[in-house]
CSV table of C-alpha atoms in Angstrom, one decimal:
chain,number,residue,atom,x,y,z
A,1,UNK,CA,0.0,0.0,0.0
A,2,UNK,CA,2.8,2.4,0.8
A,3,UNK,CA,5.6,1.3,-1.5
A,4,UNK,CA,5.4,4.4,-3.9
A,5,UNK,CA,3.6,7.0,-1.8
A,6,UNK,CA,5.8,7.9,1.2
A,7,UNK,CA,5.1,7.5,4.9
A,8,UNK,CA,2.6,4.7,5.5
A,9,UNK,CA,1.3,6.0,8.8
A,10,UNK,CA,0.6,9.4,7.4
A,11,UNK,CA,-1.0,7.9,4.3
A,12,UNK,CA,-3.3,5.6,6.3
A,13,UNK,CA,-4.4,8.5,8.5
A,14,UNK,CA,-5.1,10.6,5.4
A,15,UNK,CA,-7.1,7.7,3.8
A,16,UNK,CA,-9.1,7.1,7.0
A,17,UNK,CA,-9.9,10.8,7.5
A,18,UNK,CA,-11.1,11.2,3.9
A,19,UNK,CA,-13.2,8.0,4.0
A,20,UNK,CA,-14.7,8.7,7.5
A,21,UNK,CA,-16.1,12.1,6.3
A,22,UNK,CA,-18.7,12.1,9.1
A,23,UNK,CA,-16.1,11.6,11.8
A,24,UNK,CA,-17.7,8.5,13.3
A,25,UNK,CA,-14.4,7.2,14.4
A,26,UNK,CA,-14.9,3.9,12.5
A,27,UNK,CA,-15.6,2.8,8.9
A,28,UNK,CA,-19.0,1.5,8.0
A,29,UNK,CA,-19.5,-0.6,4.9
A,30,UNK,CA,-19.8,2.4,2.5
A,31,UNK,CA,-16.9,4.2,4.2
A,32,UNK,CA,-14.8,1.0,3.9
A,33,UNK,CA,-15.5,0.7,0.1
A,34,UNK,CA,-14.5,4.4,-0.2
A,35,UNK,CA,-11.3,3.6,1.7
A,36,UNK,CA,-10.4,0.8,-0.6
A,37,UNK,CA,-10.9,3.1,-3.6
A,38,UNK,CA,-8.6,5.6,-2.0
A,39,UNK,CA,-6.0,2.9,-1.3
A,40,UNK,CA,-6.1,2.0,-5.0
A,41,UNK,CA,-5.7,5.7,-5.9
A,42,UNK,CA,-2.7,6.0,-3.6
A,43,UNK,CA,-1.0,2.9,-4.9
A,44,UNK,CA,-1.4,4.3,-8.4
A,45,UNK,CA,0.4,7.5,-7.3
A,46,UNK,CA,-2.7,9.8,-7.1
A,47,UNK,CA,-3.6,12.4,-4.5
A,48,UNK,CA,-5.8,11.3,-1.6
A,49,UNK,CA,-8.8,13.7,-1.7
A,50,UNK,CA,-12.5,13.5,-2.2
A,51,UNK,CA,-12.1,15.5,-5.4
A,52,UNK,CA,-9.5,13.1,-6.9
A,53,UNK,CA,-11.8,10.2,-6.0
A,54,UNK,CA,-14.8,11.8,-7.7
A,55,UNK,CA,-12.9,12.4,-11.0
A,56,UNK,CA,-10.9,9.1,-11.0
A,57,UNK,CA,-11.5,6.4,-13.7
A,58,UNK,CA,-11.9,3.5,-11.3
A,59,UNK,CA,-12.2,1.0,-14.1
A,60,UNK,CA,-8.6,1.6,-15.1
A,61,UNK,CA,-7.2,1.2,-11.5
A,62,UNK,CA,-5.7,-2.0,-10.3
A,63,UNK,CA,-7.4,-3.5,-7.2
A,64,UNK,CA,-5.8,-2.4,-3.9
A,65,UNK,CA,-3.0,-4.6,-2.5
A,66,UNK,CA,-4.0,-5.7,0.9
A,67,UNK,CA,-0.7,-6.5,2.5
A,68,UNK,CA,-1.0,-3.7,5.1
A,69,UNK,CA,-4.7,-3.4,5.5
A,70,UNK,CA,-4.3,-3.6,9.3
A,71,UNK,CA,-2.5,-0.3,9.2
A,72,UNK,CA,-5.5,1.3,7.5
A,73,UNK,CA,-8.0,-0.2,9.8
A,74,UNK,CA,-5.9,0.4,12.9
A,75,UNK,CA,-7.3,-2.6,14.7
A,76,UNK,CA,-6.1,-3.3,18.2
A,77,UNK,CA,-7.2,-6.0,20.6
A,78,UNK,CA,-9.0,-3.6,22.9
A,79,UNK,CA,-10.8,-1.3,20.6
A,80,UNK,CA,-12.0,-1.3,17.0
A,81,UNK,CA,-13.2,2.3,17.1
A,82,UNK,CA,-13.0,5.3,19.4
A,83,UNK,CA,-16.5,4.9,20.7
A,84,UNK,CA,-15.8,1.2,21.7
A,85,UNK,CA,-12.7,2.5,23.5
A,86,UNK,CA,-14.7,5.0,25.5
A,87,UNK,CA,-17.2,2.2,26.4
A,88,UNK,CA,-14.4,0.1,27.7
A,89,UNK,CA,-12.8,2.9,29.7
A,90,UNK,CA,-16.1,3.8,31.2
A,91,UNK,CA,-16.9,0.2,32.4
A,92,UNK,CA,-13.4,-0.5,33.6
A,93,UNK,CA,-12.5,2.8,35.3
A,94,UNK,CA,-15.1,5.5,35.6
A,95,UNK,CA,-18.3,3.6,36.3
A,96,UNK,CA,-17.1,2.2,39.6
A,97,UNK,CA,-16.2,5.7,40.9
A,98,UNK,CA,-19.6,6.9,40.0
A,99,UNK,CA,-21.4,4.1,41.7
A,100,UNK,CA,-19.2,4.3,44.9
A,101,UNK,CA,-19.9,8.0,45.4
A,102,UNK,CA,-23.5,8.0,44.0
A,103,UNK,CA,-22.7,10.4,41.2
A,104,UNK,CA,-25.8,9.1,39.3
A,105,UNK,CA,-28.0,10.2,42.2
A,106,UNK,CA,-26.6,13.8,42.2
A,107,UNK,CA,-25.7,14.6,38.6
A,108,UNK,CA,-26.4,12.2,35.7
A,109,UNK,CA,-27.6,8.6,35.4
A,110,UNK,CA,-25.0,5.9,34.7
A,111,UNK,CA,-24.2,5.6,31.0
A,112,UNK,CA,-25.4,2.8,28.9
A,113,UNK,CA,-24.3,1.6,25.4
A,114,UNK,CA,-27.1,3.6,23.8
A,115,UNK,CA,-25.6,6.8,25.3
A,116,UNK,CA,-22.4,6.2,23.3
A,117,UNK,CA,-24.1,5.0,20.1
A,118,UNK,CA,-27.0,7.4,19.9
A,119,UNK,CA,-27.3,10.1,17.2
A,120,UNK,CA,-26.5,13.6,18.3
A,121,UNK,CA,-29.3,15.4,20.1
A,122,UNK,CA,-30.3,19.1,20.0
A,123,UNK,CA,-32.6,20.5,22.8
A,124,UNK,CA,-34.6,23.7,22.5
A,125,UNK,CA,-35.4,25.6,25.7
A,126,UNK,CA,-37.3,28.8,26.3
A,127,UNK,CA,-40.3,30.5,27.8
A,128,UNK,CA,-43.7,29.7,26.2
A,129,UNK,CA,-44.4,31.1,22.8
A,130,UNK,CA,-40.8,31.9,21.9
A,131,UNK,CA,-41.0,29.7,18.7
A,132,UNK,CA,-39.4,26.4,19.8
A,133,UNK,CA,-41.8,24.2,17.9
A,134,UNK,CA,-41.9,26.5,14.9
A,135,UNK,CA,-38.1,26.5,14.9
A,136,UNK,CA,-37.9,22.7,14.6
A,137,UNK,CA,-40.7,22.7,11.9
A,138,UNK,CA,-38.7,25.3,10.0
A,139,UNK,CA,-35.6,23.1,10.0
A,140,UNK,CA,-37.4,19.9,9.1
A,141,UNK,CA,-39.6,21.5,6.4
A,142,UNK,CA,-42.5,19.4,7.7
A,143,UNK,CA,-44.9,18.9,10.6
A,144,UNK,CA,-44.4,16.2,13.3
A,145,UNK,CA,-46.6,14.5,15.9
A,146,UNK,CA,-47.2,16.6,19.0
A,147,UNK,CA,-46.3,19.9,17.3
A,148,UNK,CA,-48.9,22.5,18.5
A,149,UNK,CA,-48.4,26.2,18.0
A,150,UNK,CA,-50.1,29.1,19.7
A,151,UNK,CA,-49.7,32.3,21.7
A,152,UNK,CA,-50.5,30.4,24.9
A,153,UNK,CA,-48.5,27.5,26.3
A,154,UNK,CA,-49.2,24.6,23.9
A,155,UNK,CA,-46.4,22.0,24.2
A,156,UNK,CA,-47.1,20.3,27.5
A,157,UNK,CA,-44.4,17.6,27.5
A,158,UNK,CA,-40.9,16.8,26.3
A,159,UNK,CA,-41.2,15.6,22.7
A,160,UNK,CA,-38.3,13.7,21.1
A,161,UNK,CA,-38.3,14.2,17.4
A,162,UNK,CA,-36.5,11.4,15.6
A,163,UNK,CA,-36.8,9.3,12.5
A,164,UNK,CA,-38.5,6.0,13.1
A,165,UNK,CA,-39.6,5.1,9.5
A,166,UNK,CA,-38.2,5.0,6.1
A,167,UNK,CA,-41.6,6.0,4.5
A,168,UNK,CA,-40.7,9.7,4.9
A,169,UNK,CA,-37.5,11.4,3.9
A,170,UNK,CA,-36.2,14.0,6.4
A,171,UNK,CA,-32.4,14.1,5.8
A,172,UNK,CA,-31.7,16.1,9.0
A,173,UNK,CA,-33.5,13.6,11.2
A,174,UNK,CA,-31.4,10.8,9.8
A,175,UNK,CA,-28.4,12.4,11.5
A,176,UNK,CA,-29.8,14.5,14.4
A,177,UNK,CA,-32.6,14.0,17.1
A,178,UNK,CA,-34.4,17.1,18.3
A,179,UNK,CA,-36.0,17.6,21.8
A,180,UNK,CA,-38.9,20.0,21.9
A,181,UNK,CA,-39.6,21.1,25.4
A,182,UNK,CA,-42.6,22.8,27.2
A,183,UNK,CA,-42.4,26.5,27.7
A,184,UNK,CA,-41.2,27.6,31.1
A,185,UNK,CA,-44.1,28.9,33.1
A,186,UNK,CA,-44.0,31.6,35.7
A,187,UNK,CA,-44.6,31.5,39.5
A,188,UNK,CA,-46.4,28.6,41.1
A,189,UNK,CA,-47.7,27.3,37.7
A,190,UNK,CA,-44.2,25.9,37.0
A,191,UNK,CA,-44.2,23.9,40.2
A,192,UNK,CA,-47.9,23.0,40.8
A,193,UNK,CA,-49.4,22.6,37.3
A,194,UNK,CA,-46.8,20.1,36.2
A,195,UNK,CA,-46.8,16.5,37.6
A,196,UNK,CA,-43.1,16.1,37.2
A,197,UNK,CA,-39.8,17.8,38.1
A,198,UNK,CA,-39.4,20.1,35.0
A,199,UNK,CA,-35.9,21.3,36.0
A,200,UNK,CA,-34.8,17.8,36.8
A,201,UNK,CA,-35.9,16.5,33.4
A,202,UNK,CA,-34.2,19.4,31.7
A,203,UNK,CA,-31.0,18.6,33.5
A,204,UNK,CA,-31.2,15.0,32.4
A,205,UNK,CA,-31.7,15.9,28.8
A,206,UNK,CA,-28.9,18.5,29.0
A,207,UNK,CA,-26.4,15.8,30.0
A,208,UNK,CA,-27.3,13.7,26.9
A,209,UNK,CA,-27.7,16.5,24.3
A,210,UNK,CA,-24.9,17.8,22.1
A,211,UNK,CA,-26.3,21.2,21.6
A,212,UNK,CA,-28.8,23.3,23.6
A,213,UNK,CA,-30.6,26.2,22.0
A,214,UNK,CA,-32.1,28.9,24.3
A,215,UNK,CA,-34.8,30.8,22.5
A,216,UNK,CA,-35.9,34.3,23.5
A,217,UNK,CA,-38.6,36.6,22.2
A,218,UNK,CA,-37.6,40.3,21.9
A,219,UNK,CA,-40.8,41.3,23.6
A,220,UNK,CA,-40.1,39.2,26.7
A,221,UNK,CA,-36.4,38.9,27.5
A,222,UNK,CA,-36.8,39.1,31.2
A,223,UNK,CA,-35.4,35.9,32.8
A,224,UNK,CA,-37.9,34.9,35.4
A,225,UNK,CA,-36.9,33.0,38.6
A,226,UNK,CA,-38.3,29.8,37.1
A,227,UNK,CA,-36.4,30.2,33.9
A,228,UNK,CA,-33.3,31.2,35.9
A,229,UNK,CA,-33.5,27.8,37.7
A,230,UNK,CA,-33.9,26.0,34.4
A,231,UNK,CA,-30.8,27.7,33.0
A,232,UNK,CA,-28.8,27.0,36.1
A,233,UNK,CA,-29.7,23.3,35.7
A,234,UNK,CA,-27.5,23.4,32.6
A,235,UNK,CA,-24.4,24.0,34.8
A,236,UNK,CA,-21.4,22.1,33.3
A,237,UNK,CA,-22.9,22.2,29.8
A,238,UNK,CA,-22.3,25.9,29.1
A,239,UNK,CA,-20.2,25.1,26.0
A,240,UNK,CA,-23.2,23.4,24.4
A,241,UNK,CA,-25.5,26.5,24.7
A,242,UNK,CA,-26.4,28.7,21.7
A,243,UNK,CA,-28.7,31.7,22.4
A,244,UNK,CA,-31.2,32.7,19.7
A,245,UNK,CA,-33.2,35.9,19.7
A,246,UNK,CA,-36.2,34.7,17.6
A,247,UNK,CA,-38.8,36.9,16.0
A,248,UNK,CA,-36.2,39.6,15.8
A,249,UNK,CA,-37.8,41.1,12.7
A,250,UNK,CA,-40.6,42.4,14.9
A,251,UNK,CA,-38.5,45.3,16.3
A,252,UNK,CA,-36.5,48.0,14.6
A,253,UNK,CA,-32.7,48.4,14.6
A,254,UNK,CA,-32.5,50.6,17.7
A,255,UNK,CA,-34.8,48.4,19.7
A,256,UNK,CA,-32.9,45.3,18.7
A,257,UNK,CA,-29.6,46.8,19.9
A,258,UNK,CA,-31.1,47.5,23.3
A,259,UNK,CA,-32.6,44.1,23.5
A,260,UNK,CA,-29.3,42.4,22.7
A,261,UNK,CA,-27.5,44.4,25.3
A,262,UNK,CA,-30.1,43.6,28.0
A,263,UNK,CA,-30.1,39.9,27.1
A,264,UNK,CA,-26.3,39.7,27.2
A,265,UNK,CA,-26.4,41.4,30.6
A,266,UNK,CA,-29.0,39.0,32.0
A,267,UNK,CA,-27.3,35.9,30.7
A,268,UNK,CA,-23.9,36.9,32.2
A,269,UNK,CA,-25.6,36.8,35.6
A,270,UNK,CA,-27.2,33.4,35.0
A,271,UNK,CA,-24.2,31.8,33.3
A,272,UNK,CA,-21.2,33.2,35.3
A,273,UNK,CA,-18.9,30.3,34.2
A,274,UNK,CA,-18.9,31.5,30.6
A,275,UNK,CA,-15.6,33.5,30.4
A,276,UNK,CA,-16.5,35.1,27.0
A,277,UNK,CA,-19.5,37.2,26.1
A,278,UNK,CA,-22.4,35.0,24.9
A,279,UNK,CA,-23.1,35.4,21.2
A,280,UNK,CA,-26.7,36.1,20.3
A,281,UNK,CA,-28.0,34.7,17.0
A,282,UNK,CA,-30.7,37.1,15.7
A,283,UNK,CA,-33.3,36.0,13.2
A,284,UNK,CA,-36.8,35.0,12.5
A,285,UNK,CA,-36.8,31.2,12.3
A,286,UNK,CA,-40.1,30.4,10.5
A,287,UNK,CA,-41.3,30.1,7.0
A,288,UNK,CA,-42.7,33.6,6.8
A,289,UNK,CA,-40.8,36.3,4.8
A,290,UNK,CA,-38.8,38.8,6.8
A,291,UNK,CA,-40.8,41.9,7.8
A,292,UNK,CA,-39.2,44.5,5.5
A,293,UNK,CA,-41.3,47.3,6.9
A,294,UNK,CA,-39.3,47.1,10.2
A,295,UNK,CA,-36.0,45.5,9.0
A,296,UNK,CA,-33.6,47.6,6.9
A,297,UNK,CA,-31.3,46.0,4.4
A,298,UNK,CA,-28.3,46.0,6.7
A,299,UNK,CA,-30.2,44.3,9.5
A,300,UNK,CA,-31.5,41.8,7.0
A,301,UNK,CA,-28.0,40.8,6.1
A,302,UNK,CA,-27.2,40.4,9.8
A,303,UNK,CA,-30.2,38.1,10.2
A,304,UNK,CA,-29.1,36.0,7.2
A,305,UNK,CA,-25.6,35.7,8.5
A,306,UNK,CA,-26.7,34.7,12.0
A,307,UNK,CA,-29.2,32.2,10.6
A,308,UNK,CA,-26.6,30.7,8.3
A,309,UNK,CA,-24.0,30.4,11.1
A,310,UNK,CA,-26.5,28.7,13.4
A,311,UNK,CA,-27.7,26.3,10.7
A,312,UNK,CA,-24.0,25.5,9.9
A,313,UNK,CA,-23.5,24.7,13.6
A,314,UNK,CA,-26.4,22.3,13.5
A,315,UNK,CA,-25.3,20.6,10.3
A,316,UNK,CA,-21.7,20.2,11.6
A,317,UNK,CA,-22.9,18.3,14.7
A,318,UNK,CA,-23.0,14.8,13.0
A,319,UNK,CA,-19.6,15.5,11.4
A,320,UNK,CA,-18.1,16.2,14.8
A,321,UNK,CA,-19.9,13.5,16.7
A,322,UNK,CA,-16.8,11.6,17.7
A,323,UNK,CA,-15.1,14.8,19.0
A,324,UNK,CA,-18.3,15.7,20.9
A,325,UNK,CA,-18.4,12.2,22.6
A,326,UNK,CA,-14.8,12.5,23.7
A,327,UNK,CA,-15.3,16.0,25.1
A,328,UNK,CA,-18.5,15.0,26.9
A,329,UNK,CA,-16.8,11.9,28.3
A,330,UNK,CA,-13.8,13.9,29.6
A,331,UNK,CA,-16.1,16.5,31.1
A,332,UNK,CA,-18.1,13.8,32.9
A,333,UNK,CA,-15.0,12.1,34.2
A,334,UNK,CA,-13.7,15.4,35.7
A,335,UNK,CA,-17.1,16.1,37.3
A,336,UNK,CA,-17.3,12.6,38.8
A,337,UNK,CA,-13.8,13.0,40.2
A,338,UNK,CA,-14.7,16.3,41.9
A,339,UNK,CA,-17.9,14.7,43.1
A,340,UNK,CA,-16.0,11.9,44.8
A,341,UNK,CA,-13.8,14.4,46.6
A,342,UNK,CA,-16.8,16.4,47.8
A,343,UNK,CA,-18.7,13.3,49.1
A,344,UNK,CA,-15.7,11.9,50.9
A,345,UNK,CA,-14.9,15.3,52.4
A,346,UNK,CA,-18.4,15.6,53.8
A,347,UNK,CA,-18.2,12.1,55.2
A,348,UNK,CA,-15.0,13.0,57.0
A,349,UNK,CA,-16.7,16.0,58.6
A,350,UNK,CA,-19.4,13.8,60.3
A,351,UNK,CA,-19.0,12.9,64.0
A,352,UNK,CA,-18.5,9.3,64.9
A,353,UNK,CA,-21.3,8.9,67.4
A,354,UNK,CA,-23.4,11.9,68.6
A,355,UNK,CA,-24.7,15.0,66.9
A,356,UNK,CA,-24.9,13.6,63.4
A,357,UNK,CA,-28.2,15.3,62.4
A,358,UNK,CA,-26.9,18.7,63.6
A,359,UNK,CA,-23.6,18.2,61.8
A,360,UNK,CA,-25.4,17.3,58.5
A,361,UNK,CA,-27.5,20.5,58.7
A,362,UNK,CA,-24.4,22.6,59.4
A,363,UNK,CA,-22.6,21.0,56.4
A,364,UNK,CA,-25.5,21.6,54.1
A,365,UNK,CA,-26.0,25.2,55.3
A,366,UNK,CA,-22.2,25.9,54.8
A,367,UNK,CA,-21.9,23.9,51.6
A,368,UNK,CA,-20.3,26.8,49.7
A,369,UNK,CA,-17.5,27.0,52.2
A,370,UNK,CA,-17.0,23.2,52.1
A,371,UNK,CA,-16.7,23.4,48.3
A,372,UNK,CA,-14.0,26.1,48.7
A,373,UNK,CA,-12.1,23.9,51.2
A,374,UNK,CA,-12.2,20.9,48.8
A,375,UNK,CA,-11.0,23.0,46.0
A,376,UNK,CA,-8.0,24.3,48.0
A,377,UNK,CA,-7.1,20.9,49.5
A,378,UNK,CA,-7.0,19.1,46.1
A,379,UNK,CA,-6.2,22.0,43.8
A,380,UNK,CA,-9.3,21.5,41.6
A,381,UNK,CA,-10.6,23.9,38.9
A,382,UNK,CA,-13.7,25.8,39.8
A,383,UNK,CA,-15.4,24.9,36.5
A,384,UNK,CA,-15.5,21.2,37.4
A,385,UNK,CA,-17.6,21.8,40.5
A,386,UNK,CA,-21.4,21.4,40.5
A,387,UNK,CA,-23.8,24.2,41.1
A,388,UNK,CA,-23.9,24.8,44.9
A,389,UNK,CA,-27.7,25.3,45.1
A,390,UNK,CA,-28.5,22.2,43.0
A,391,UNK,CA,-26.1,20.1,45.0
A,392,UNK,CA,-27.5,21.3,48.2
A,393,UNK,CA,-31.0,20.3,47.1
A,394,UNK,CA,-29.9,16.8,46.1
A,395,UNK,CA,-27.8,16.4,49.3
A,396,UNK,CA,-30.8,17.2,51.6
A,397,UNK,CA,-32.3,13.9,50.6
A,398,UNK,CA,-29.3,11.8,51.6
A,399,UNK,CA,-27.7,10.7,54.9
A,400,UNK,CA,-24.1,12.0,54.7
A,401,UNK,CA,-23.0,9.4,57.3
A,402,UNK,CA,-23.7,6.6,54.8
A,403,UNK,CA,-21.3,8.0,52.2
A,404,UNK,CA,-18.0,6.3,51.5
A,405,UNK,CA,-14.6,7.6,52.4
A,406,UNK,CA,-12.1,8.5,49.7
A,407,UNK,CA,-10.6,5.6,47.9
A,408,UNK,CA,-7.3,6.8,46.3
A,409,UNK,CA,-7.2,3.8,44.0
A,410,UNK,CA,-10.4,4.8,42.2
A,411,UNK,CA,-9.2,8.4,41.8
A,412,UNK,CA,-5.9,7.2,40.4
A,413,UNK,CA,-7.7,5.0,37.9
A,414,UNK,CA,-9.6,8.0,36.6
A,415,UNK,CA,-6.5,10.2,36.5
A,416,UNK,CA,-4.7,7.5,34.5
A,417,UNK,CA,-7.7,7.3,32.1
A,418,UNK,CA,-7.7,11.1,31.6
A,419,UNK,CA,-3.9,11.6,31.2
A,420,UNK,CA,-2.9,8.3,29.5
A,421,UNK,CA,-5.7,6.1,28.3
A,422,UNK,CA,-7.7,8.6,26.3
A,423,UNK,CA,-4.6,10.2,24.6
A,424,UNK,CA,-3.4,6.7,23.8
A,425,UNK,CA,-6.9,5.9,22.3
A,426,UNK,CA,-6.6,8.9,20.1
A,427,UNK,CA,-3.0,8.1,19.1
A,428,UNK,CA,-4.1,4.5,18.2
A,429,UNK,CA,-6.4,6.1,15.6
A,430,UNK,CA,-3.7,8.6,14.5
A,431,UNK,CA,-5.6,11.6,15.8
A,432,UNK,CA,-7.4,11.6,12.5
A,433,UNK,CA,-9.0,15.0,12.9
A,434,UNK,CA,-6.0,17.0,14.1
A,435,UNK,CA,-4.3,19.6,12.0
């Protein structure tokens, strides 16, 4: 395979990266056939690009020589693809830490194979009548079961929009699953009129989604206490968030500038862990033409640019799925490690015999100080810590005295996984999507 074309390792990496255009981290049947064609091109002295493949006369090429197919496929005894490697690392090193310190009861359920294999998910969040359902219909160019639109709250449950039949053709749903959510209500309605923990369900989906779109209406950008709690439940997933100011063609340029400033200010208080200013995507995400009476030509170009950028982000998700899985896995491992330190620290603060109830109340009331002590003691980054208020609410339902003390062996296993195993997994596959 490499006799006349230079460095074999570089070539096999190039072939794999070109064949695996969707960045799955493995070659399916179609991708494997493409890879074999690229091998034949390389052995004939041609460039390895999609363009050269498209213009090549494959009938005149010799079949690929298979003497070094193992180099191309990069098979090793532990993992045939990056996702399989992550599954193995989770079951061997991370899952035990999560179970021992009840990470699944505080943050996110234990992972299953479907969490690794599932299509990318995009969740839409916002107060009622901000255009969440219309946004999805606009992207799909069709209706879907459960899609109800109105000025009043209409969507009353979480709706997962995915492709379950081949009788209809919706290309986007073949690669992405959407989650349409109920609008956030105000006051007691949010708590009383729903028979489930809305914030808890939102947090559960946030951990599994690859992108979270927060939609706002220019006429109601105030973030209520209820919506504030929902956004806070996204803690640890700030990098997934995209903010959309929908129906932006309903206000003129001067009003839109003021609305953007106010929204950026409000979000900075709700999402303090974002070091950079949150970008606002302005537009009107529906099938109606832009309101040219209000929107001037310059503003119309801004809308088109923002909409194109957001749609580009959405379309790129399936192409970056392998990168997203690795990033989410590393983020989860760091959070689980910090969680173990917190739990064991609280356990050590409990008395041996008397005054346990009083000690637990004191620890919960002073939880922010306990977090600071853990951070100083183990030199941990602030961004890996959970939200104090959310952790306090979860902690109130547990008996701290039943928690486990720190087991350094479990911590070391996760440290080795983060510093050695995951980089080695990427090196095994040649870091295909690097520079």
